[in-house]
mmCIF file of C-alpha atoms in Angstrom:
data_model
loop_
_atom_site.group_PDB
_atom_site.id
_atom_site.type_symbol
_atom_site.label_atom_id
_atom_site.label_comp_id
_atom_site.label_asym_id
_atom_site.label_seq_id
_atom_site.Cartn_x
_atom_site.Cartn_y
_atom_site.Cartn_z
ATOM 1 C CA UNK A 1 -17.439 -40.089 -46.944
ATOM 2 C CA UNK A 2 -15.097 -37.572 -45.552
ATOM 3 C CA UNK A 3 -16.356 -34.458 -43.695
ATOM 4 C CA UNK A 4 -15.344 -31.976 -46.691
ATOM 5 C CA UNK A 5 -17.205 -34.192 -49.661
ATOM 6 C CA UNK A 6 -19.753 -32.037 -51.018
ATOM 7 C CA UNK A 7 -22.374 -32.660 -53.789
ATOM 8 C CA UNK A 8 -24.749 -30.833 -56.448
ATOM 9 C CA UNK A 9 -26.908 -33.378 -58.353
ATOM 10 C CA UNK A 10 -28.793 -31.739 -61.086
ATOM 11 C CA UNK A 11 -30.776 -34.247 -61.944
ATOM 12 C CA UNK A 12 -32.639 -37.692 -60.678
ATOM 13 C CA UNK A 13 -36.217 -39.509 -60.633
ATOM 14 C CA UNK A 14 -36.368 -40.476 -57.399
ATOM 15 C CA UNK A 15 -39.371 -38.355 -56.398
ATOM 16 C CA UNK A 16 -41.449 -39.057 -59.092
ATOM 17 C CA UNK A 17 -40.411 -42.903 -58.332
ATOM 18 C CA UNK A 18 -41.411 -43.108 -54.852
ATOM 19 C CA UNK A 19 -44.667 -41.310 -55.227
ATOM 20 C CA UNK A 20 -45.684 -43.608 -58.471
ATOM 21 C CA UNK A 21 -44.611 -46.638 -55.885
ATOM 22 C CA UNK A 22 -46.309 -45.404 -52.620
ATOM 23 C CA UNK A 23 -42.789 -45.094 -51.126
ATOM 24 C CA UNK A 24 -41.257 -42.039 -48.951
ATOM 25 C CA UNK A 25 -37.747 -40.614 -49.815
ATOM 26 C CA UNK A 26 -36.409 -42.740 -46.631
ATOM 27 C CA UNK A 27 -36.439 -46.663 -48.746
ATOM 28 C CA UNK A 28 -34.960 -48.847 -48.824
ATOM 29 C CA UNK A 29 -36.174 -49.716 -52.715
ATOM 30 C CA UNK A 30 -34.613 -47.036 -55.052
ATOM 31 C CA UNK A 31 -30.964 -45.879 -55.474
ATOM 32 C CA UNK A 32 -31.516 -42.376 -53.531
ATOM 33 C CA UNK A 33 -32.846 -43.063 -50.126
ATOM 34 C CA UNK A 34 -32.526 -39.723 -47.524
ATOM 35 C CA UNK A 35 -31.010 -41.681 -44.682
ATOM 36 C CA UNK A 36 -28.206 -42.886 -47.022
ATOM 37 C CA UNK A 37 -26.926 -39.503 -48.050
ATOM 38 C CA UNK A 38 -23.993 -39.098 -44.851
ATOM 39 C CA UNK A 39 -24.821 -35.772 -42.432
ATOM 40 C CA UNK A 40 -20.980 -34.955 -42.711
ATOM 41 C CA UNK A 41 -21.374 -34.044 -47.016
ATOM 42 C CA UNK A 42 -22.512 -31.181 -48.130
ATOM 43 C CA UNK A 43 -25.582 -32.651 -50.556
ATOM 44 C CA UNK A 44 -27.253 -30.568 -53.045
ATOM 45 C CA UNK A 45 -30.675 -32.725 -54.768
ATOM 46 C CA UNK A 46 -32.665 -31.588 -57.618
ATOM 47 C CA UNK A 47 -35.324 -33.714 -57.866
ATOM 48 C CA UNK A 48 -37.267 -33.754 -60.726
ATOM 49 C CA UNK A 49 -41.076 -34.154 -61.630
ATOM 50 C CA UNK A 50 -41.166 -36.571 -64.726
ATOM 51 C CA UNK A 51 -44.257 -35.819 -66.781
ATOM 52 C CA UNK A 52 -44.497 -39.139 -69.125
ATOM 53 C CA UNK A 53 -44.928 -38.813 -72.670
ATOM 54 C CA UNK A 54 -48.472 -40.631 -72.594
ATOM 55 C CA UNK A 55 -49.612 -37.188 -70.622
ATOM 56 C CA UNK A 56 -51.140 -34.282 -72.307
ATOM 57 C CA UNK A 57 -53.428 -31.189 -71.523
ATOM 58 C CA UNK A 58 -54.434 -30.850 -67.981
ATOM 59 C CA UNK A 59 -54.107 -34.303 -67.141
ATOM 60 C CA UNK A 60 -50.411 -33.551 -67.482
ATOM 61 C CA UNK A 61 -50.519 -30.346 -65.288
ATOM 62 C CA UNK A 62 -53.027 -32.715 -62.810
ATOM 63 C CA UNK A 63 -50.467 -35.431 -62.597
ATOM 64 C CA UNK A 64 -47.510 -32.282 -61.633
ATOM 65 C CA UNK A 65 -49.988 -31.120 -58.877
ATOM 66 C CA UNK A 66 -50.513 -34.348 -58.076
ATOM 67 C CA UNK A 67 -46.269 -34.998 -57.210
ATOM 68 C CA UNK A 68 -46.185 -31.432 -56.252
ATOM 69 C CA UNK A 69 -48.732 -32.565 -53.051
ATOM 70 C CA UNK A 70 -46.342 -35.526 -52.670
ATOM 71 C CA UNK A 71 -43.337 -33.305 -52.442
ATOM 72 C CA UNK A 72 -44.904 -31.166 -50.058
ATOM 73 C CA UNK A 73 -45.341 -34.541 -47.830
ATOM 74 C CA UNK A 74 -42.112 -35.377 -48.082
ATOM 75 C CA UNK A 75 -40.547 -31.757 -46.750
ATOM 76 C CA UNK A 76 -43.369 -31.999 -43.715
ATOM 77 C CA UNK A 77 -42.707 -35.636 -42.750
ATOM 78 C CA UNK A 78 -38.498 -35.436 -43.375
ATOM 79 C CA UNK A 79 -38.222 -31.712 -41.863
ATOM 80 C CA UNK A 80 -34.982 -32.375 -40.236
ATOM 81 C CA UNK A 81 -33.515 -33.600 -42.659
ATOM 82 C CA UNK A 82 -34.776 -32.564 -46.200
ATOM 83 C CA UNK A 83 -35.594 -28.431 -46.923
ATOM 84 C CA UNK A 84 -36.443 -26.839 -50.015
ATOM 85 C CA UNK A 85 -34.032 -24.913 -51.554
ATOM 86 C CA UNK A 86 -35.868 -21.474 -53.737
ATOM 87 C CA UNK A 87 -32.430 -19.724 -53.972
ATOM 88 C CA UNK A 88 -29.002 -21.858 -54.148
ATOM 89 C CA UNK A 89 -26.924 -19.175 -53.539
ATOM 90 C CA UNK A 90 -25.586 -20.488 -50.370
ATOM 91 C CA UNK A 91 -26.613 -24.076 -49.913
ATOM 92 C CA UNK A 92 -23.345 -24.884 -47.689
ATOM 93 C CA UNK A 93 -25.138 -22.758 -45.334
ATOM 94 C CA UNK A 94 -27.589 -25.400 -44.910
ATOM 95 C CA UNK A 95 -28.073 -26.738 -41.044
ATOM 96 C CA UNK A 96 -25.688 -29.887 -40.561
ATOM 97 C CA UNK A 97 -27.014 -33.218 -41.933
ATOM 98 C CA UNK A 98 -29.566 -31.605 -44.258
ATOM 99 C CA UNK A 99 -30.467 -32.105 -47.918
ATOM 100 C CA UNK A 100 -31.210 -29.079 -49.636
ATOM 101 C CA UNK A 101 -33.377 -30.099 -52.025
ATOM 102 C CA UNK A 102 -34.357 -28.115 -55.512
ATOM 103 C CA UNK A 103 -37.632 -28.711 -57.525
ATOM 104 C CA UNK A 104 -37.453 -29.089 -60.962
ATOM 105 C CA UNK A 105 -39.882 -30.494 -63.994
ATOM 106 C CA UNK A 106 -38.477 -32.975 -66.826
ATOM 107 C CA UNK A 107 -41.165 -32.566 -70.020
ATOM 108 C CA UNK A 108 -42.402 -29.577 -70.931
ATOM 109 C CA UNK A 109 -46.148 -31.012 -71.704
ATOM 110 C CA UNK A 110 -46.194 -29.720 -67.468
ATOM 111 C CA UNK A 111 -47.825 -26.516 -69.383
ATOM 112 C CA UNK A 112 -50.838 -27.976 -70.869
ATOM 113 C CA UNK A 113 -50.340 -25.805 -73.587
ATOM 114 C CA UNK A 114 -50.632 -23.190 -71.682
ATOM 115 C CA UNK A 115 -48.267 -19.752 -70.936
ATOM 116 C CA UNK A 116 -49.949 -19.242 -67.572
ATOM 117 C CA UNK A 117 -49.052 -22.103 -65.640
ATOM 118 C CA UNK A 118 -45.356 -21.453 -65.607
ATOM 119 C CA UNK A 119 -46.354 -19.146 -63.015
ATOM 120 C CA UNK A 120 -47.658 -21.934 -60.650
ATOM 121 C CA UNK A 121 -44.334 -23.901 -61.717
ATOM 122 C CA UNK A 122 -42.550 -20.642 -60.111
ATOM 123 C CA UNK A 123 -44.518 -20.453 -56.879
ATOM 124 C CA UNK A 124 -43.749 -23.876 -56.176
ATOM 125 C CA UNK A 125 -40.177 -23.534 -56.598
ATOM 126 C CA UNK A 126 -38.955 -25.363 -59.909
ATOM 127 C CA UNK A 127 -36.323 -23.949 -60.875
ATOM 128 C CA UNK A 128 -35.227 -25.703 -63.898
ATOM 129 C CA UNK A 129 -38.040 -27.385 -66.666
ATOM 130 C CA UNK A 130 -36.536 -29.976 -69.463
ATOM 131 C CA UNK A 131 -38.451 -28.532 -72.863
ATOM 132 C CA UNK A 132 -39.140 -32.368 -73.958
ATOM 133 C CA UNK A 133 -39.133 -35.903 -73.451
ATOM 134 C CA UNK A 134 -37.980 -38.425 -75.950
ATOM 135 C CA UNK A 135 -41.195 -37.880 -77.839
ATOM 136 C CA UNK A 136 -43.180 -34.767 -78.933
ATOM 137 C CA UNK A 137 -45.070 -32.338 -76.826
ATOM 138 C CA UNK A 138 -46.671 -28.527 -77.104
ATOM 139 C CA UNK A 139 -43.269 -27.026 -77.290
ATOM 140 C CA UNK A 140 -41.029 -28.998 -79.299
ATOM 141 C CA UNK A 141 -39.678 -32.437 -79.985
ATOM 142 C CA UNK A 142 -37.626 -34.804 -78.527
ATOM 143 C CA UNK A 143 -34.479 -36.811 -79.743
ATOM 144 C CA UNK A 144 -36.552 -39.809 -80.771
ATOM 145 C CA UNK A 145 -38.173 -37.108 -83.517
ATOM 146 C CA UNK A 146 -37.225 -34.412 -85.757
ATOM 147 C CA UNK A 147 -38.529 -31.365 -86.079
ATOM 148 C CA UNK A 148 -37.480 -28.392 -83.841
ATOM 149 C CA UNK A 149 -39.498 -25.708 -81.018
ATOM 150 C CA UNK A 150 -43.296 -24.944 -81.776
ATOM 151 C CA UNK A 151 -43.972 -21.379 -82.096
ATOM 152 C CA UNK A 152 -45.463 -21.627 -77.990
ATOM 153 C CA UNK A 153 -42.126 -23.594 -77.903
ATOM 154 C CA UNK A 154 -40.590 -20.123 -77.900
ATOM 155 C CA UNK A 155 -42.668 -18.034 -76.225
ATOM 156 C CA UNK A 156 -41.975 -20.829 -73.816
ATOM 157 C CA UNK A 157 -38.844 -19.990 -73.496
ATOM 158 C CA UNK A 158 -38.898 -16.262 -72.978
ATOM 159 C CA UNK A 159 -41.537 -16.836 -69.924
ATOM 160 C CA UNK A 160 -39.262 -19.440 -68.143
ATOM 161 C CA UNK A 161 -36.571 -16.928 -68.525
ATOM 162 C CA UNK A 162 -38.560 -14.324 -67.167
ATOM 163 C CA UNK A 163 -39.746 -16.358 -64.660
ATOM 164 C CA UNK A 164 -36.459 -17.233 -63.174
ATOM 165 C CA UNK A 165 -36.783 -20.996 -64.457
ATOM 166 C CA UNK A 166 -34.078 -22.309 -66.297
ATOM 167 C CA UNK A 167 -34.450 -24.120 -69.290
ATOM 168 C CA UNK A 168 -33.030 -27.720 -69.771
ATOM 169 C CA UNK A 169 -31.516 -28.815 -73.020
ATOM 170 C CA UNK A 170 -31.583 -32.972 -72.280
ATOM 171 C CA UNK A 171 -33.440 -34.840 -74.027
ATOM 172 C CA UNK A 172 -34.086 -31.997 -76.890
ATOM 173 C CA UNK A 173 -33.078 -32.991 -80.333
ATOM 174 C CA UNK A 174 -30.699 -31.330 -82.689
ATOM 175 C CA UNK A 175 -33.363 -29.187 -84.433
ATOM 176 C CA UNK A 176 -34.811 -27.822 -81.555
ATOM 177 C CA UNK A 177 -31.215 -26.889 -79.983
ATOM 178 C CA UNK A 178 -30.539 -24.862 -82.749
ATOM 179 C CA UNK A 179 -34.065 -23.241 -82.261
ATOM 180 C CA UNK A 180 -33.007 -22.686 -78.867
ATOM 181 C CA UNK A 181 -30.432 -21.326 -79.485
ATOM 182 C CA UNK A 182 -32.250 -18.385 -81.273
ATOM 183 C CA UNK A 183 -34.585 -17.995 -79.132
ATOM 184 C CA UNK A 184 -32.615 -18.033 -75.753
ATOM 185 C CA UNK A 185 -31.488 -14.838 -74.102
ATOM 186 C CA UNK A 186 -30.516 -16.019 -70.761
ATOM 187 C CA UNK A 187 -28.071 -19.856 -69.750
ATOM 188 C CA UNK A 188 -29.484 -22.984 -70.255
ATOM 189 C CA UNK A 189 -28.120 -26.308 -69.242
ATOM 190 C CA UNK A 190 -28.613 -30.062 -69.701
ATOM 191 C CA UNK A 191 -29.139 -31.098 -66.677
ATOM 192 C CA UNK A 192 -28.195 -35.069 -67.291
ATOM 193 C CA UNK A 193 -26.478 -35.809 -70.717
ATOM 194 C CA UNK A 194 -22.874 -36.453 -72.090
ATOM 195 C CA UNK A 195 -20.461 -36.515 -74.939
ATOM 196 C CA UNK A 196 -22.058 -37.781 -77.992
ATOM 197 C CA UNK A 197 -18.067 -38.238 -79.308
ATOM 198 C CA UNK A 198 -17.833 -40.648 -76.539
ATOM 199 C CA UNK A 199 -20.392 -42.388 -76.779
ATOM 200 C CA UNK A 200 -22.835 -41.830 -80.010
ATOM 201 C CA UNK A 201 -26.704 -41.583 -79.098
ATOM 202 C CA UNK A 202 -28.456 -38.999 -79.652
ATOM 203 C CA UNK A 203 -29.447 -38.681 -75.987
ATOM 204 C CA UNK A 204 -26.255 -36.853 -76.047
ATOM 205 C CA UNK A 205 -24.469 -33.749 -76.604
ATOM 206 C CA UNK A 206 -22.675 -33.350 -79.765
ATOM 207 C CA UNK A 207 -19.658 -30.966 -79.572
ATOM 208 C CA UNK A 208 -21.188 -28.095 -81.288
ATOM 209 C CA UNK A 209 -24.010 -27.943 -78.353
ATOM 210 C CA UNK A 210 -21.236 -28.249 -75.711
ATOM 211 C CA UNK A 211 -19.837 -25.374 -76.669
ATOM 212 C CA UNK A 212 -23.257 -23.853 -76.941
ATOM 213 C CA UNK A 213 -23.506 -24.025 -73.607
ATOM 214 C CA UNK A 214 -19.893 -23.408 -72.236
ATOM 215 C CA UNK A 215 -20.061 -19.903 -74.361
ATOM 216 C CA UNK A 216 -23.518 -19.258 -72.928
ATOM 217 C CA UNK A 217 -22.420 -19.604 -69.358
ATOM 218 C CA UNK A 218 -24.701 -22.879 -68.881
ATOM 219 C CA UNK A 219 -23.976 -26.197 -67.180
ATOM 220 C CA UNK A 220 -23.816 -29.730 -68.440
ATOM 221 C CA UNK A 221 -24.604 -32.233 -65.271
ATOM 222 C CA UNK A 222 -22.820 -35.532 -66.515
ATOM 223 C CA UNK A 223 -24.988 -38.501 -66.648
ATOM 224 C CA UNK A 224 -24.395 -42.510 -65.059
ATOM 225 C CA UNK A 225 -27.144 -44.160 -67.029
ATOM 226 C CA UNK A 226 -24.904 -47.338 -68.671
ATOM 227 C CA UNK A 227 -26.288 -46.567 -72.435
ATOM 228 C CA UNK A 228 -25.332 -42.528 -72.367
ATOM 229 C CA UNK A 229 -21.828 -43.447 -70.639
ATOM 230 C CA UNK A 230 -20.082 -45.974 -72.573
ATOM 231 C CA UNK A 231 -20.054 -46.119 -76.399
ATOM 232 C CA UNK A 232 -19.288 -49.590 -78.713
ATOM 233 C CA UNK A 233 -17.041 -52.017 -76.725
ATOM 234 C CA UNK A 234 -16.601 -50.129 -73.445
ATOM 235 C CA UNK A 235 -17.537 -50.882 -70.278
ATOM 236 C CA UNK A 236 -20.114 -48.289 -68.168
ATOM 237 C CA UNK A 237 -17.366 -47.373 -65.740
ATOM 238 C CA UNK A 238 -15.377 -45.227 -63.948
ATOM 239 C CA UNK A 239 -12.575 -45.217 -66.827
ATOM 240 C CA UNK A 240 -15.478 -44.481 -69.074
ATOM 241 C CA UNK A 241 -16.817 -41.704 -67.615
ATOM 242 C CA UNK A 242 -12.971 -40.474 -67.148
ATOM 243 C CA UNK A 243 -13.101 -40.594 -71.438
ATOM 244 C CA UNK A 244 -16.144 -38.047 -71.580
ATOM 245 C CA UNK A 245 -14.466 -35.739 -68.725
ATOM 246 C CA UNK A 246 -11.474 -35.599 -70.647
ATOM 247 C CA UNK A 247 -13.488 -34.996 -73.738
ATOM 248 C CA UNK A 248 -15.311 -31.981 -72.346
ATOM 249 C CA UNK A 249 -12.137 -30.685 -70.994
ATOM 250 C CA UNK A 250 -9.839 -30.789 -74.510
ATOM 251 C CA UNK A 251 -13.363 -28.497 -75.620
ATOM 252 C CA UNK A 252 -12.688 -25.886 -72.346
ATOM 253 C CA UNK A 253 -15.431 -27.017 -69.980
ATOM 254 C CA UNK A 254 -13.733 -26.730 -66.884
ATOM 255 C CA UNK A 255 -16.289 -24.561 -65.287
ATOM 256 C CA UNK A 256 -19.505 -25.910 -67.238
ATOM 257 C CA UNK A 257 -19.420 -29.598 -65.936
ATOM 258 C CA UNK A 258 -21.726 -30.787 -63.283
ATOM 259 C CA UNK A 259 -23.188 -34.119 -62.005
ATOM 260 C CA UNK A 260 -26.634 -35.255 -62.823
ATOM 261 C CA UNK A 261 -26.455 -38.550 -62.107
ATOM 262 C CA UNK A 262 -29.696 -39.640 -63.097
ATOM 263 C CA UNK A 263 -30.466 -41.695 -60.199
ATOM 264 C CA UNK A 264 -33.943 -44.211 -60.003
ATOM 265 C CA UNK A 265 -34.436 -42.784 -64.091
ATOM 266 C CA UNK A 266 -32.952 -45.908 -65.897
ATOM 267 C CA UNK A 267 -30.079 -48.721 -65.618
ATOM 268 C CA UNK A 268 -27.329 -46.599 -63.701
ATOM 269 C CA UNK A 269 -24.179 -47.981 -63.862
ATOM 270 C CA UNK A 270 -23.435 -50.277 -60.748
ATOM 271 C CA UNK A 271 -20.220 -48.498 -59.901
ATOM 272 C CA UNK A 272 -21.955 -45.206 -59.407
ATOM 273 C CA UNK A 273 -25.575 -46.398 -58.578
ATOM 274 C CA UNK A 274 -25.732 -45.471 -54.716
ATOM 275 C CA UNK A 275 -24.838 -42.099 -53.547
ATOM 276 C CA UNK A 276 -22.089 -43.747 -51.080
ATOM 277 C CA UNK A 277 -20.353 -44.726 -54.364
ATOM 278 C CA UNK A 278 -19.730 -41.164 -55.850
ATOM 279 C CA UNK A 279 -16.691 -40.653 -53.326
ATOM 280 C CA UNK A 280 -14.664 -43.178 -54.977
ATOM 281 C CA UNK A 281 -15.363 -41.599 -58.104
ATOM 282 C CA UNK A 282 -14.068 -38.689 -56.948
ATOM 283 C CA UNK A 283 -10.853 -40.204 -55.283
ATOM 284 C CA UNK A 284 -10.381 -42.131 -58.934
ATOM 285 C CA UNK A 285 -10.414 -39.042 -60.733
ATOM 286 C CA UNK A 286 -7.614 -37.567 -57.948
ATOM 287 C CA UNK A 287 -6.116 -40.599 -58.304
ATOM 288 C CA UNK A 288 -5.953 -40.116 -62.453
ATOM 289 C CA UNK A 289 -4.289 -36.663 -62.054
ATOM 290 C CA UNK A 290 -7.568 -34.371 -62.333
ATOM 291 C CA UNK A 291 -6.885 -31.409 -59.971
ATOM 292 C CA UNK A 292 -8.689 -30.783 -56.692
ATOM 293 C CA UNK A 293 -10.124 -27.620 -58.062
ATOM 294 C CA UNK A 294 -11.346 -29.189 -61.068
ATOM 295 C CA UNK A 295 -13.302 -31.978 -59.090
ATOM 296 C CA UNK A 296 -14.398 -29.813 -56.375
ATOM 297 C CA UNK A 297 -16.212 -27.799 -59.646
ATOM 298 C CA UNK A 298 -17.270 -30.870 -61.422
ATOM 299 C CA UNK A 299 -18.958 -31.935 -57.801
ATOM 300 C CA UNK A 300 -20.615 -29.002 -56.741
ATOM 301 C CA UNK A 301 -19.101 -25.701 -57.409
ATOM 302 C CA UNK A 302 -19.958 -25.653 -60.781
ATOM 303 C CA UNK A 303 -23.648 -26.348 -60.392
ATOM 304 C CA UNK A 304 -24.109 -23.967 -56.998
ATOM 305 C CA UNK A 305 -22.332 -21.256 -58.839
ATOM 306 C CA UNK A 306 -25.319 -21.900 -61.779
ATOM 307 C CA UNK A 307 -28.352 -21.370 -59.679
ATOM 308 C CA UNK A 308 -26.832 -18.901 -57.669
ATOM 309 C CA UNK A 309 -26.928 -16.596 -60.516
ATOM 310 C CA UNK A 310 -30.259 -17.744 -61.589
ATOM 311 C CA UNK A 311 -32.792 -15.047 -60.943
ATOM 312 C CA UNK A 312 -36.169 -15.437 -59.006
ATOM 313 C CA UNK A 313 -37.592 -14.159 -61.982
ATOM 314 C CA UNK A 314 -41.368 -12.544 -62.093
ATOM 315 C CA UNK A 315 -44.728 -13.751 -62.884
ATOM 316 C CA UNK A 316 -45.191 -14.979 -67.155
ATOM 317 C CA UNK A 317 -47.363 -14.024 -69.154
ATOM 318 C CA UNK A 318 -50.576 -15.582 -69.941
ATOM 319 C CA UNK A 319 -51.539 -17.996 -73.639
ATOM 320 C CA UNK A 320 -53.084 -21.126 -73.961
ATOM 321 C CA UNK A 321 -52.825 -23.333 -76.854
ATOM 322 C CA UNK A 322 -54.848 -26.604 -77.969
ATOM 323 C CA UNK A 323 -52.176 -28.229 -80.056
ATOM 324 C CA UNK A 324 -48.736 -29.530 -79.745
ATOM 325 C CA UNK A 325 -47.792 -27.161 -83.113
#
């Protein structure tokens, strides 16, 4: 990679992957291994605690503490290389060859049902929480059901907000965007989904929620997973994730586009599936007449200009619930 290659990744599993394996972020097992990401980039990871669908309750919030300990492992034993980021307002400013590295939580059943804990979720640094899974949980549903935000759903909302924690969009369903929508005061973003015009799953934005979140002054990371990236008869490449960048562009996205490639969270496409790959994508997209400025944006620009703005946020309020509605 060349010395001025930066990167913002909003989104991948790799944490959760390597503790549920017993491996270290240094492997040589899953796509996103430390000592492959090149000292010269700049490199920008969010890395995400998944909380599985089959969790609920405390045993969800145990299994986050539990990742959270592993996480804090992983800082002490990679200290020259990885830090935690609380603030991305100036991650170039990180020390050559580091990783700054941003906490965030993908399922909202982290909460237990429960207003309080979002202020443990803030201590520890997560600054972004994905409302839902595919499935159900206390605050809403996913996009493999149908009905919208719970009424804790919302109250959800307004204590991530005030808690500096940004709330992500992917993997909500249509219903409970729109209750979003309502309920939101502050950006939100999807940290790791594309155009459902492109290519039609539901995992996916439609046009209406792109716009959403361009007006809003959120961020869309775009995704490599092969089934979100290429719809009936294409190929999961780099021409086919050129058809969804164009598509968010002809809707005015140029400053709400990010990467998220979704690294170690499914069946990434084998052009992008190692971090060493992503330059190439970038030279392709030079290469296919997309301005410098543009991809420096789509990259990292985009994304650090996002968090930067995000406040700390103060402590939420307090409510537990027994009940997903």
């Amino acid at each position: 990679m060349t010395r001025d290659f930066r990167l913002f990744d909003l989104h991948c599993d790799t944490l959760t992957e390597a503790e549920k394996w017993g491996l270290g972020l240094v492997n040589r097992e899953l796509m996103l291994s430390l000592d492959a990401l090149p000292d010269a980039a700049g490199w920008c990871q969010c890395f995400a605690i998944f909380i599985p669908d089959s969790l609920r309750g405390p045993a969800a919030a145990d299994y986050y503490r539990r990742v959270v300990r592993f996480w804090h492992s992983q800082l002490a034993a990679h200290a020259g290389r990885l830090v935690q980021l609380h603030n991305a307002a100036e991650p170039a400013a990180l020390p050559c060859g580091r990783v700054g590295g941003l906490l965030t939580v993908e399922g909202g059943a982290v909460l237990g049902g429960r207003l309080d804990l979002i202020e443990e979720l803030r201590r520890d640094g997560v600054r972004a929480l994905t409302l839902t899974w595919n499935g159900a949980n206390e605050l809403g549903s996913g996009c493999e059901t149908e009905e919208g935000l719970t009424p804790f759903g919302r109250r959800a909302v307004a204590a991530l907000e005030q808690a500096g924690i940004a709330v992500d969009v992917s993997h909500l369903n249509d219903a409970g965007f729109r209750d979003l929508c309502a309920a939101a005061k502050r950006p939100f973003l999807a940290t790791h989904s594309n155009a459902r015009s492109i290519c039609p799953v539901p995992r996916n934005l439609a046009d209406w929620q792109i716009c959403e979140i361009r007006d809003r002054g959120g961020i869309i990371g775009f995704n490599f997973i092969e089934s979100f990236l290429a719809g009936p008869g294409q190929a999961p490449d780099f021409e086919a994730a050129r058809r969804h960048l164009e598509h968010f562009l002809s809707l005015g996205c140029e400053r709400c586009l990010a990467i998220g490639t979704d690294y170690d969270g499914g069946a990434v496409s084998p052009q992008f599936d190692r971090p060493a790959k992503l330059e190439d994508f970038y030279q392709y997209l030079l290469g296919c007449g997309f301005d410098e400025a543009f991809c420096r944006g789509l990259f990292f620009e985009n994304a650090r200009r996002f968090f930067a703005a995000l406040p700390l946020g103060g402590a939420a309020g307090s409510e537990t619930i027994s009940a997903t509605r």
